[in-house]
Coordinates of C-alpha atoms in Angstrom, one line a residue:
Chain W
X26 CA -24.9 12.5 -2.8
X27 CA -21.4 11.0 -1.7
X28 CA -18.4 10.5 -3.5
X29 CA -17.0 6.7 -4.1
X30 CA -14.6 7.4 -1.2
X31 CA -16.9 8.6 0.7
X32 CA -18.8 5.6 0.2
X33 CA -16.4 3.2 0.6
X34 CA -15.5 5.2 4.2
X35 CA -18.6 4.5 5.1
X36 CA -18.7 1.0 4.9
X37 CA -15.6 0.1 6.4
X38 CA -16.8 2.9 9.2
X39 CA -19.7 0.4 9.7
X40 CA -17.7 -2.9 9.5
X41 CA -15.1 -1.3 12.2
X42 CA -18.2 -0.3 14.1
X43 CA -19.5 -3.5 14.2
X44 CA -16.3 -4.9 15.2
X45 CA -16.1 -3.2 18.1
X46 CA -19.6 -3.5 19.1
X47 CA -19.8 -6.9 18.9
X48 CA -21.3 -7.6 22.0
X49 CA -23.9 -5.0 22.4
X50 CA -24.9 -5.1 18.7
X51 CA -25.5 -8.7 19.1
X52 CA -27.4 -8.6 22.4
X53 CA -29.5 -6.1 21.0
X54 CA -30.2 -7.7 17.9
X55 CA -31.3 -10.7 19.9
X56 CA -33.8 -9.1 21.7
X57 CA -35.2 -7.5 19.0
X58 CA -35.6 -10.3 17.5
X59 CA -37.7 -12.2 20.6
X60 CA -40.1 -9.1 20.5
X61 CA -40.4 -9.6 17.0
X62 CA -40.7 -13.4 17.1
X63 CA -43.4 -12.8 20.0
X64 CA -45.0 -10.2 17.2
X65 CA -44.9 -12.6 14.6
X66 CA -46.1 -15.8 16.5
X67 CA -49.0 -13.9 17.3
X68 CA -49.8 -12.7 14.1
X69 CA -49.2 -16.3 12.9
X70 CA -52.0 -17.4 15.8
X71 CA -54.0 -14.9 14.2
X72 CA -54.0 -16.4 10.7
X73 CA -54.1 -19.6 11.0
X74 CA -56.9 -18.7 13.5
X75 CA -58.4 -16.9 10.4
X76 CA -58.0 -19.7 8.5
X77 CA -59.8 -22.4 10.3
X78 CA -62.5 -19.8 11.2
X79 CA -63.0 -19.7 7.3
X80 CA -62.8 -23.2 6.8
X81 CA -65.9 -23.6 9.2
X82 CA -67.6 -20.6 7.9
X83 CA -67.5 -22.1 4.4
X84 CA -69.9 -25.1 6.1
X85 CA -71.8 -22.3 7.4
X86 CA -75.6 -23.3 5.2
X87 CA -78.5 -22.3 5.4
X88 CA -81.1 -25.7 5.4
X89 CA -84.3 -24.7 3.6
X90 CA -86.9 -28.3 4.0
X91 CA -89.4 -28.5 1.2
X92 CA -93.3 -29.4 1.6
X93 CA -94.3 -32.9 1.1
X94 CA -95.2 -33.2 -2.5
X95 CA -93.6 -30.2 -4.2
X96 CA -93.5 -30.8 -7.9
X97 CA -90.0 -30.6 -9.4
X98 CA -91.2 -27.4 -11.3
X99 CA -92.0 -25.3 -8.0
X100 CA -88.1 -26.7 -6.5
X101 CA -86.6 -25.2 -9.8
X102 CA -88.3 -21.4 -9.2
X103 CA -87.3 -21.5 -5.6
X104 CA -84.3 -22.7 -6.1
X105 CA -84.1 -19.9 -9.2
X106 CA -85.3 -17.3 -6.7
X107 CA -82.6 -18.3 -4.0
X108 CA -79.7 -17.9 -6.7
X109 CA -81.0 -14.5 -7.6
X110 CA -80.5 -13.6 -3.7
X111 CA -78.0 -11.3 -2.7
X112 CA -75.8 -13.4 -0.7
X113 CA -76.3 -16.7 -2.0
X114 CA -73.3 -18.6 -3.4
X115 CA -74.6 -22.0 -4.3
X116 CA -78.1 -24.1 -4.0
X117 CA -77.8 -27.3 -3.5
X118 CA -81.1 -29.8 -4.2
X119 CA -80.9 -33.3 -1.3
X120 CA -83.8 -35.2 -2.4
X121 CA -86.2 -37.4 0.3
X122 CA -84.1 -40.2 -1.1
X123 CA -80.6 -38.7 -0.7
X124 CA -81.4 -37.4 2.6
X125 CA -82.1 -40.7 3.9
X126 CA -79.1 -42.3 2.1
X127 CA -76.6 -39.8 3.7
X128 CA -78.1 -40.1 7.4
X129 CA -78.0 -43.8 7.0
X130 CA -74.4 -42.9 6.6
X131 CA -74.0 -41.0 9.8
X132 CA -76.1 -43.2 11.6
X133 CA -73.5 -46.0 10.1
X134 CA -74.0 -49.6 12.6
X135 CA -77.1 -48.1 14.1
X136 CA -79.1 -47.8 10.6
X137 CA -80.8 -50.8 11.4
X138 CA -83.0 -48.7 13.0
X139 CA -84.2 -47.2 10.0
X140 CA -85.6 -50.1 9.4
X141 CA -88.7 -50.1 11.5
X142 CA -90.0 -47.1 9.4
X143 CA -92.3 -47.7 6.4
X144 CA -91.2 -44.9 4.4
X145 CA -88.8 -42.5 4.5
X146 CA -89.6 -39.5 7.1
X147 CA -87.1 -37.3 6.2
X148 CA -88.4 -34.0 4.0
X149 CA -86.5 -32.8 1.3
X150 CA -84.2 -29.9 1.1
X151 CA -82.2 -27.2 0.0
X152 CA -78.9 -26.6 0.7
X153 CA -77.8 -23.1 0.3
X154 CA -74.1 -22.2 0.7
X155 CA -73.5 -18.4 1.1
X156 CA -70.9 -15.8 -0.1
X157 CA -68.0 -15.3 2.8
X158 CA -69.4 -11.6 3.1
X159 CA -73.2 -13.0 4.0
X160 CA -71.4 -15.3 6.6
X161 CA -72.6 -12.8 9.3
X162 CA -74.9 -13.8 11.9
X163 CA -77.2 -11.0 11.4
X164 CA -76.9 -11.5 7.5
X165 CA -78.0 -15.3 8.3
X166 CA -81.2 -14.5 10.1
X167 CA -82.3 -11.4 7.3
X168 CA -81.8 -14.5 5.2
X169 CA -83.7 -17.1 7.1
X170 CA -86.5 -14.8 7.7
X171 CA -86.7 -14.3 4.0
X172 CA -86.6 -17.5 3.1
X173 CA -89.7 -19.0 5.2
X174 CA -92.0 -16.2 3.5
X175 CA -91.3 -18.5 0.4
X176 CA -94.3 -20.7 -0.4
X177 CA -92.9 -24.6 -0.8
X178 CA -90.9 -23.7 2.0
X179 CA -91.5 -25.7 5.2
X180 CA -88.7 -24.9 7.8
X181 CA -85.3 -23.0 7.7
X182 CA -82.2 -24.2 10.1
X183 CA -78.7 -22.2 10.6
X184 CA -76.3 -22.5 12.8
X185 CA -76.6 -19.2 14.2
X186 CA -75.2 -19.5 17.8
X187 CA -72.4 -21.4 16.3
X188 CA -71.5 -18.8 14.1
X189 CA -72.1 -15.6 16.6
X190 CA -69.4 -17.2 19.1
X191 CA -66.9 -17.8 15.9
X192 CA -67.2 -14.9 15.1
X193 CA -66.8 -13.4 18.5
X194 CA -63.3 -15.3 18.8
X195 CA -61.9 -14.0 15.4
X196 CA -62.4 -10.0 16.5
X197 CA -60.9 -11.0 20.0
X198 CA -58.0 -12.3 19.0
X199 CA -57.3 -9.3 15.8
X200 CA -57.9 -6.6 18.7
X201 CA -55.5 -9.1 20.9
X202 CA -53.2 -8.5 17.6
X203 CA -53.5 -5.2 17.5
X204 CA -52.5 -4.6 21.1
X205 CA -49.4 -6.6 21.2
X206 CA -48.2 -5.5 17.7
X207 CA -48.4 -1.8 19.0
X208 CA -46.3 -3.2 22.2
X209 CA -43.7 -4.7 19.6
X210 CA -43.0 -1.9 17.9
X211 CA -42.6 0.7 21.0
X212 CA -40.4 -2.4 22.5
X213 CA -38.8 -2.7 19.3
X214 CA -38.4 1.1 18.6
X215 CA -37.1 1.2 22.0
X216 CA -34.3 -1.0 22.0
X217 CA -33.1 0.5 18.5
X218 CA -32.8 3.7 20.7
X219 CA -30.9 2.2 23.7
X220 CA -28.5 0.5 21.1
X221 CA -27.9 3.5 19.1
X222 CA -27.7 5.8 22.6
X223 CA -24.8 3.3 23.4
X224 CA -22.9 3.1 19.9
X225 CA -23.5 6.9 20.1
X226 CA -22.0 7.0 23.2
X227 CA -19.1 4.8 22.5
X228 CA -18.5 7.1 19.1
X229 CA -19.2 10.2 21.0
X230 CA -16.0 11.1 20.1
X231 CA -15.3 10.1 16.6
X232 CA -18.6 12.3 15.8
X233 CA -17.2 15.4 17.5
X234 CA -14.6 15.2 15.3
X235 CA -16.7 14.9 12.5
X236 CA -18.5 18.1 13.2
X237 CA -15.2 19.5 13.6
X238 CA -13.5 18.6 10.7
X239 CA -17.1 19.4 8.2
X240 CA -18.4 16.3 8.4
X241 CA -22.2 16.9 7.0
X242 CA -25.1 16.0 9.2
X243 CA -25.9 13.2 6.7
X244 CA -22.4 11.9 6.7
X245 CA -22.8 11.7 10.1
X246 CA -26.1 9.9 10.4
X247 CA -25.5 7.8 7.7
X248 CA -23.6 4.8 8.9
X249 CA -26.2 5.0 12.1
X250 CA -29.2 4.5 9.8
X251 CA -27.8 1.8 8.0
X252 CA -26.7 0.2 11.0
X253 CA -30.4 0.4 12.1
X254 CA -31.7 -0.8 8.9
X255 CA -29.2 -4.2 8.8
X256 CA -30.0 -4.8 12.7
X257 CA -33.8 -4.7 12.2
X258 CA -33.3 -6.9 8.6
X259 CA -31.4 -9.7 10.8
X260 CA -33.5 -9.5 13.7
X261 CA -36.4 -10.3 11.2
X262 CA -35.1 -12.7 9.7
X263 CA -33.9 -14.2 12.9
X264 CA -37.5 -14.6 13.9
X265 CA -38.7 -15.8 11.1
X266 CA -36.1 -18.3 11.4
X267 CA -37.3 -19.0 15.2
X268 CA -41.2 -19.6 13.9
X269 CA -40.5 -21.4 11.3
X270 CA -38.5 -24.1 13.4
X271 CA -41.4 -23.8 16.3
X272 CA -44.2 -23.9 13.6
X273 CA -42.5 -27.2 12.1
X274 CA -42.3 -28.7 15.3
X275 CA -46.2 -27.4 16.6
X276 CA -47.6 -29.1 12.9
X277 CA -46.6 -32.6 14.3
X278 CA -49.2 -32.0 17.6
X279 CA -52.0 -30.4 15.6
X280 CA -51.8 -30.7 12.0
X281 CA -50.8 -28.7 9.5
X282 CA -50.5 -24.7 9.9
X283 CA -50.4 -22.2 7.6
X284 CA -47.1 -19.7 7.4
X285 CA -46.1 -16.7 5.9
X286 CA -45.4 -16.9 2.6
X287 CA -42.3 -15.6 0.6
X288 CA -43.9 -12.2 -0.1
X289 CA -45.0 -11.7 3.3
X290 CA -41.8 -12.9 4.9
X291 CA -39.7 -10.4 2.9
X292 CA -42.5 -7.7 3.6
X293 CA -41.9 -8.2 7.1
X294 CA -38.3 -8.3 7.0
X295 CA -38.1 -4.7 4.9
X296 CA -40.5 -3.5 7.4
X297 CA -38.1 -4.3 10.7
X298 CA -35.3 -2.7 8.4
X299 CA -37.0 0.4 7.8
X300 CA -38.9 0.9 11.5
X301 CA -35.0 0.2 12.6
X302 CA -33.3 2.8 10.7
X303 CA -36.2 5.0 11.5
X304 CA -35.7 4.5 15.4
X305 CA -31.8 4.8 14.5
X306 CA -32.7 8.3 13.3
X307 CA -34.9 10.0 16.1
X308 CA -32.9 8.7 18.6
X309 CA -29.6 9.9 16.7
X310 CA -31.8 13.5 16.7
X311 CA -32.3 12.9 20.8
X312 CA -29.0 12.1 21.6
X313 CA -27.0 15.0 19.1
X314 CA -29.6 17.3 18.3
X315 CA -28.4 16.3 14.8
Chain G
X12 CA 13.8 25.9 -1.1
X13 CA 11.9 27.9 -2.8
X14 CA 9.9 29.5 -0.6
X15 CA 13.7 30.5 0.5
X16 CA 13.6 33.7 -1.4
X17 CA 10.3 35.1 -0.9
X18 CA 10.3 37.8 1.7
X19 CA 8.9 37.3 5.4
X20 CA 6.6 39.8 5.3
X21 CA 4.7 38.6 2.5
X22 CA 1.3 38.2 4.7
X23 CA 1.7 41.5 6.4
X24 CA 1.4 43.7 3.3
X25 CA -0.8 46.6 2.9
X26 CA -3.1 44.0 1.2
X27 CA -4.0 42.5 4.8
X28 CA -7.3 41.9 4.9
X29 CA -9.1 40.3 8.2
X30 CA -9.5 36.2 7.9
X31 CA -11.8 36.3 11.2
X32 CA -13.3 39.9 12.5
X33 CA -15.3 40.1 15.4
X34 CA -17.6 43.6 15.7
X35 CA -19.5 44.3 19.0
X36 CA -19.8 40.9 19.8
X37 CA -21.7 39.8 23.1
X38 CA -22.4 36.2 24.0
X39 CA -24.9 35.5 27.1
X40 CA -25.5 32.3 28.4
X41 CA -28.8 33.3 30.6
X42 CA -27.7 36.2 32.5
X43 CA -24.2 35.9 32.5
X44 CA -22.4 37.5 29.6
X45 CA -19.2 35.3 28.9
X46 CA -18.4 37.6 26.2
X47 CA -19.5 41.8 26.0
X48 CA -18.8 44.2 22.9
X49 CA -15.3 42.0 21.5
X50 CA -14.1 44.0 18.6
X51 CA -11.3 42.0 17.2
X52 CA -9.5 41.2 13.6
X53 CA -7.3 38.8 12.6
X54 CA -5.3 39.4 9.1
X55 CA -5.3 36.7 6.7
X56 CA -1.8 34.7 7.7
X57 CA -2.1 36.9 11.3
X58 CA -0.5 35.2 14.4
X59 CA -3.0 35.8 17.7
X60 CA -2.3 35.1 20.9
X61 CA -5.7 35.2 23.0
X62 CA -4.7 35.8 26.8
X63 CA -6.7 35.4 30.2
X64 CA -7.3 33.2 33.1
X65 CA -9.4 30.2 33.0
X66 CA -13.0 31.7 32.5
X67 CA -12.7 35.1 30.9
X68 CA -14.2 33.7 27.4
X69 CA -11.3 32.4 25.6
X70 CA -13.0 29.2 24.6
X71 CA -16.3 30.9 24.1
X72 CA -14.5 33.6 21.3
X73 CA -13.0 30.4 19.9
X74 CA -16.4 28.6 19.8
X75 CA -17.5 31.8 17.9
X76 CA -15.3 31.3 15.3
X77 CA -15.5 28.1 14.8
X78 CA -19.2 28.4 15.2
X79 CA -20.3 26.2 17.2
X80 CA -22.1 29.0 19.2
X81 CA -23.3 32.2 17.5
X82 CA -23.4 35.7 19.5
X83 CA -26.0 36.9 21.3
X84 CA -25.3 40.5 20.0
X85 CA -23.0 41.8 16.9
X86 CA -21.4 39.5 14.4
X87 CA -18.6 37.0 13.3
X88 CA -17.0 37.0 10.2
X89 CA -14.9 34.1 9.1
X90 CA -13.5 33.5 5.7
X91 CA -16.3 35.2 4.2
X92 CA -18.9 33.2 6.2
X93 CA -21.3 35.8 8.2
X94 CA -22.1 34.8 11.6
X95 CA -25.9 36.7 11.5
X96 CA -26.4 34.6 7.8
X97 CA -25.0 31.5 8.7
X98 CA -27.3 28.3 7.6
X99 CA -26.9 25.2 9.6
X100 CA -25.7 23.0 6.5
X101 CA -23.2 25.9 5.7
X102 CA -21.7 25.2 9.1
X103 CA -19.6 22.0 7.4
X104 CA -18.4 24.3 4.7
X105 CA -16.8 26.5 7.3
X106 CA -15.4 23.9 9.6
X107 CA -13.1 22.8 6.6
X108 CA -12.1 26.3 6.0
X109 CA -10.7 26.4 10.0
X110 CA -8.0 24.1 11.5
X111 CA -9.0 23.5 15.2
X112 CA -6.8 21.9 17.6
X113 CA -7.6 21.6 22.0
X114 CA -5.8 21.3 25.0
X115 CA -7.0 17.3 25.1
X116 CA -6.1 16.5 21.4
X117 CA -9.6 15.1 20.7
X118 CA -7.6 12.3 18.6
X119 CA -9.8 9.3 17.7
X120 CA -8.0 6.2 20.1
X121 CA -9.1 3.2 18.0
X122 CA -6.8 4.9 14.6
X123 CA -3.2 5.0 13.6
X124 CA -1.8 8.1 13.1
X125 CA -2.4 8.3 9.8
X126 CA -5.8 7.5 9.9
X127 CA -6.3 10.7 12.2
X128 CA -5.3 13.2 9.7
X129 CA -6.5 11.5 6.6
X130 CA -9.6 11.9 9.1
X131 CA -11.3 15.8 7.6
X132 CA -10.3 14.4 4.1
X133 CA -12.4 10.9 4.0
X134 CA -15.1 13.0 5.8
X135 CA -15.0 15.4 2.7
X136 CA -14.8 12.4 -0.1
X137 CA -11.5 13.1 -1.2
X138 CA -9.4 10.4 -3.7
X139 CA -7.6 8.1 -2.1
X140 CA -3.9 8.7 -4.0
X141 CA -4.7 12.9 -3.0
X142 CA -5.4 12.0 0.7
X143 CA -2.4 9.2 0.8
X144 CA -0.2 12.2 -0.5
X145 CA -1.3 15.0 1.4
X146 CA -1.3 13.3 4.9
X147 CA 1.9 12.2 4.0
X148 CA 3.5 15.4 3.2
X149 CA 1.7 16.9 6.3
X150 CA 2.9 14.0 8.4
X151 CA 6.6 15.1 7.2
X152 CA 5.9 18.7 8.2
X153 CA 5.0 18.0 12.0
X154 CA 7.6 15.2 12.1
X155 CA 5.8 12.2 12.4
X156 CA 5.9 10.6 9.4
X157 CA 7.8 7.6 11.0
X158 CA 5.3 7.5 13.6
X159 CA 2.7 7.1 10.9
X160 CA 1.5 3.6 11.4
X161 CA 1.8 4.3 15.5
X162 CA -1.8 4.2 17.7
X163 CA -2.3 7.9 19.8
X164 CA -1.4 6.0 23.2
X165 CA 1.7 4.9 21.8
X166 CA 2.6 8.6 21.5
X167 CA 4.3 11.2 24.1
X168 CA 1.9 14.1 24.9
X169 CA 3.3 16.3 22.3
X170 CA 3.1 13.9 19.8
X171 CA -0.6 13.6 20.3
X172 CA -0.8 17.3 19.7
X173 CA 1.3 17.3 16.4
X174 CA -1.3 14.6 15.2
X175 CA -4.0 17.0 16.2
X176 CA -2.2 19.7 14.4
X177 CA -1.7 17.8 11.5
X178 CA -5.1 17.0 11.3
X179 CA -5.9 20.2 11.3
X180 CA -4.0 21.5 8.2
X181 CA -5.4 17.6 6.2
X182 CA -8.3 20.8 4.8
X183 CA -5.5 23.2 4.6
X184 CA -7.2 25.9 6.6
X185 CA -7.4 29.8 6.5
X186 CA -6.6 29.7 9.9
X187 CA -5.7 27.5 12.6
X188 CA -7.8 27.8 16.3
X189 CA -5.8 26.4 18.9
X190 CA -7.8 25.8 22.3
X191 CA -4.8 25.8 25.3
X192 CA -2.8 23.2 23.0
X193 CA -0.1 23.3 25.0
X194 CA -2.3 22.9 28.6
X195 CA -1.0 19.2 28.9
X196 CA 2.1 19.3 27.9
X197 CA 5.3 20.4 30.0
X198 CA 7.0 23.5 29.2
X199 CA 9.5 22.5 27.1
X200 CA 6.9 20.4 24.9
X201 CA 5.0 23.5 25.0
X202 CA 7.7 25.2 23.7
X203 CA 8.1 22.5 20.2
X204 CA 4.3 23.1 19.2
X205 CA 4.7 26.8 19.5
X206 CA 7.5 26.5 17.0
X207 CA 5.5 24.5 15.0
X208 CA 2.6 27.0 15.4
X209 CA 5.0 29.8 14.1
X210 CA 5.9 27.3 11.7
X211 CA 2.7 27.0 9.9
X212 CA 2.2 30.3 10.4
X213 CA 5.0 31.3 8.4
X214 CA 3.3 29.0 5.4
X215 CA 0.7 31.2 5.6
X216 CA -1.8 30.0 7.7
X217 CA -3.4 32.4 10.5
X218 CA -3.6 31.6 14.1
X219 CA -5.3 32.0 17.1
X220 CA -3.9 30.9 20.0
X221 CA -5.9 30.9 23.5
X222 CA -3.8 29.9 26.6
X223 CA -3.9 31.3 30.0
X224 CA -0.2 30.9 30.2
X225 CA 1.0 34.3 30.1
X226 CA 4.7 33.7 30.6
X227 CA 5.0 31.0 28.3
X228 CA 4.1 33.6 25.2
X229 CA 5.1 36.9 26.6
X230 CA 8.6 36.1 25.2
X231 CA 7.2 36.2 21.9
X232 CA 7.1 39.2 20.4
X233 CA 3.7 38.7 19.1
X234 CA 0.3 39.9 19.1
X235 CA -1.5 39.5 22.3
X236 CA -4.9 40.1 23.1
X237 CA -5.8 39.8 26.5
X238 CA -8.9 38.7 27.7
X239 CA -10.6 39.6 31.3
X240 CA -14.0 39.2 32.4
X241 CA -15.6 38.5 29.0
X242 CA -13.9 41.8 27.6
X243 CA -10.7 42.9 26.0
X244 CA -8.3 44.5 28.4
X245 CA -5.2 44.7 26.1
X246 CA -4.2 44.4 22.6
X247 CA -0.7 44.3 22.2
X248 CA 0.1 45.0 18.7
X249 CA 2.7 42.4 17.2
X250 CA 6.0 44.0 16.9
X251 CA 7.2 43.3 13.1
X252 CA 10.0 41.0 12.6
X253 CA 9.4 39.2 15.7
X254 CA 11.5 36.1 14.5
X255 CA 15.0 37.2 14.0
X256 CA 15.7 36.5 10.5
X257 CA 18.0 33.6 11.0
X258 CA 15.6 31.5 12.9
X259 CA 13.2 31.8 10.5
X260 CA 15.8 30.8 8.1
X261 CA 16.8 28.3 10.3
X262 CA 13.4 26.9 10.2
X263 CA 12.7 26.7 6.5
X264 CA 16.3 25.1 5.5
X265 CA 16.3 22.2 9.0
X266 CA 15.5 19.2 7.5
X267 CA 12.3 17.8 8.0
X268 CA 12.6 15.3 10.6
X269 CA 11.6 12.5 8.5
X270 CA 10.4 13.3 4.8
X271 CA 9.0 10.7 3.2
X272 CA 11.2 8.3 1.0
X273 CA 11.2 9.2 -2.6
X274 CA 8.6 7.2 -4.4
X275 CA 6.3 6.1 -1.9

């Protein structure tokens, strides 16, 4: 497409150009780069939001208690039945005996008070752990009410407020996403376009020329694109930068947090680049009609 | 020398065929018509001088040529590029085909002098060693090869306008548009890039001078067209031979201000 020279014009075209537009390159840069941060930390909210949402919803069971007296064969069909059931990721068997043991456990000084009871009151159960798609609370109550039809089975518990409001949280804060992403990028694509208007305007001349001398419309645009593209790659990585640091610092108050990982931090990166560039572009159209 | 020997009229042979021809050209902006019916040729190595107060569409014929605007009516034809075919990404093509120089220099401040008429050859990707070379040589031709490394605001007014010029020829052009190049300068300064005009001229190159400055070109015995209202009032015919003979020798044997040193 270009010739070496050509090339190699280029790039000192956008090291002079940066030269001289230290300051306002800079400036902009930065502020790109607290929108982005602003996206990102967000986004980052979002996740690890995600995550401890999932990390309840995995204790999400479904407590199926077991008649008085239910031979060990009948236990084995239901619990056969159960696995069969769309849904159902694991069944776990607590016997009378292990029931007791474990709320003697939770009960911990105060099991003393077990002690006044002749035998153990507690019934036995099932424990059934479900797939992460069944983890909805309409899922949970098709799934409860489908359970007591089952002969040997006594009572059925969820959590199913518990999970409702969860669940409510998790969609509020992806539409909260959403809404602020979408205000990122216009902010963002906006102060690519004020940057380029000014390094337009302080070139203004040095592209007349261009166009007078045969300068190609992608010669032109060229060194502006790339400009675009660099300024969005180091305002990324600037902000990644900026969480990291505040995400290190937020871990010592409440534990550990997930971050991006290496794949997503470069994704993120080559994204900025090319919605940059891309912003460099239309406005370059805007502002020449080129 | 060698060009020495060859005959002046070599460009105004019976072979003279027109570099830029304008036929029935109209250009309107809205309602206003800043050019109506211009019928107008210019011979390959023709000498133009485009005549008329501020206003009566010498810029606007320029423009035309140079094609930065295209007529409302009829049709431009420059160096084989038609003005009613004309592509947008053929416009680049042309441009390197046409030397254009203005009345403000339109020299890029933040570049030595050199790097203002190497300028139309990085934009067009050519070698380094060819574009060191050429600007060179052209530098020697306008005389400002010792100015070389000098920044435009460094320079006298004139100056400024032989960088322009030189930039113009980096493509070596069919022909050379000059907007009022000599609008900022002071009449004897007007007077050197004239000479240098007929100069490069003389190489070869057509040109096409605007200026509303009648009395500085009337002493010239050169073509005139003059321009009124958007239409041609005039067109005096070029009287042959309008450089005595000696000048013109003059001009080819004066030593070039400052050539460049052997070697470099």
């Amino acid at each position: 497409m270009f010739t070496d020279s050509q090339v190699r014009y280029l790039f000192r075209e956008l090291l002079r150009s940066f030269q001289r537009l230290k300051g306002v390159s800079l400036v902009s840069t930065l502020i790109m780069s607290v929108a982005l941060t602003m996206l990102a930390l967000f986004t980052l909210i979002t996740i690890n939001l995600h995550a401890v949402a999932r990390t309840f919803q995995n204790e999400i069971e479904i407590v199926a208690f077991l008649e008085e007296d239910l031979g060990t064969a009948s236990i084995q069909e239901i619990e056969q039945r159960l696995l069969q059931h769309h849904g159902v990721a694991s069944v776990s068997f607590v016997s009378k005996d292990d029931a007791l043991k474990e709320f003697t456990a939770q009960l911990g000084e105060d099991s003393d008070l077990l002690d006044v009871l002749d035998e153990n009151p507690l019934p036995a159960s099932l424990r059934i752990s479900l797939l992460e798609e069944a983890q909805t609370s309409e899922r949970l109550a098709l799934l409860a009410a489908w359970l007591r039809e089952i002969p040997g089975v006594e009572e059925v518990r969820y959590g199913d407020q518990w999970v409702e409001r969860l669940e409510r949280y998790v969609k509020a804060f992806l539409v909260l996403d959403v809404v602020l992403g979408a205000l990122v990028v216009a902010s963002a694509l906006f102060v690519v376009g004020n940057t380029v208007r000014l390094t337009v305007m302080t070139r203004e001349r040095s592209i007349e020329v261009m166009r007078l001398v045969g300068a190609t419309d992608w010669f032109i645009r060229v060194p502006f694109v790339v400009e675009g593209a660099l300024q969005g790659a180091v305002a990324a990585g600037l902000a990644m930068a900026v969480l990291w640091a505040v995400q290190r610092y937020a871990t010592r108050f409440v534990g550990p947090l997930v971050f991006y990982d290496v794949g997503q931090i470069a994704g993120f990166v080559a994204l900025c680049a090319i919605v940059s560039a891309f912003g460099s572009l239309t406005s370059l159209r805007r502002f020449l009609r080129i | 020398m060698t060009n020495a020997t060859q005959p002046v009229v070599e460009h105004a042979g019976p072979e003279r065929h027109p570099i830029v021809s304008l036929s029935h050209v109209t250009k309107r902006y809205g309602k206003r018509e800043a050019l109506r019916d211009i019928t107008l040729q210019v011979e390959h190595g023709g000498f133009v001088f485009v005549v008329g107060p501020s206003g009566a569409g010498k810029s606007t014929l320029l423009r035309l040529v140079y094609m930065e605007e295209f007529p409302s009516e009829g049709q431009v034809t420059v160096a084989g590029f038609v003005s009613t075919r004309m592509r947008r990404n053929r416009i680049p093509h042309l441009r390197r085909k046409v030397g254009l120089i203005f009345q403000n220099f339109k020299l890029l401040e933040d570049r030595n002098v050199f790097e203002n008429v190497a300028f139309p050859l990085y934009v067009i990707g050519s070698n380094r060693n060819y574009i060191r070379k050429t600007v060179l040589d052209i530098l020697g031709r306008v005389g400002l090869y010792q100015k070389r490394n000098s920044f435009p605001h460094e320079l006298s007014g004139g100056e400024q306008q032989r960088v322009a010029i030189a930039r113009a020829l980096a493509n070596s052009p069919y022909v050379l548009l000059a907007d009022e190049p000599t609008g900022n300068l002071d009449p004897v300064v007007a007077r050197e890039i004239l000479k240098l005009l007929f100069r490069i001229n003389v190489a070869g190159t057509a040109v096409i001078m605007a200026t509303h400055d009648h009395d500085l070109v009337r002493q010239y015995r050169q073509r005139i067209v003059h321009l009124e209202h958007g239409e041609i009032v005039q067109d005096e015919s070029a009287m042959t031979h309008w450089v005595p003979e000696k000048d013109l020798d003059a001009w080819r044997e004066e030593p070039l201000q400052t050539q460049p040193p052997e070697g470099e």
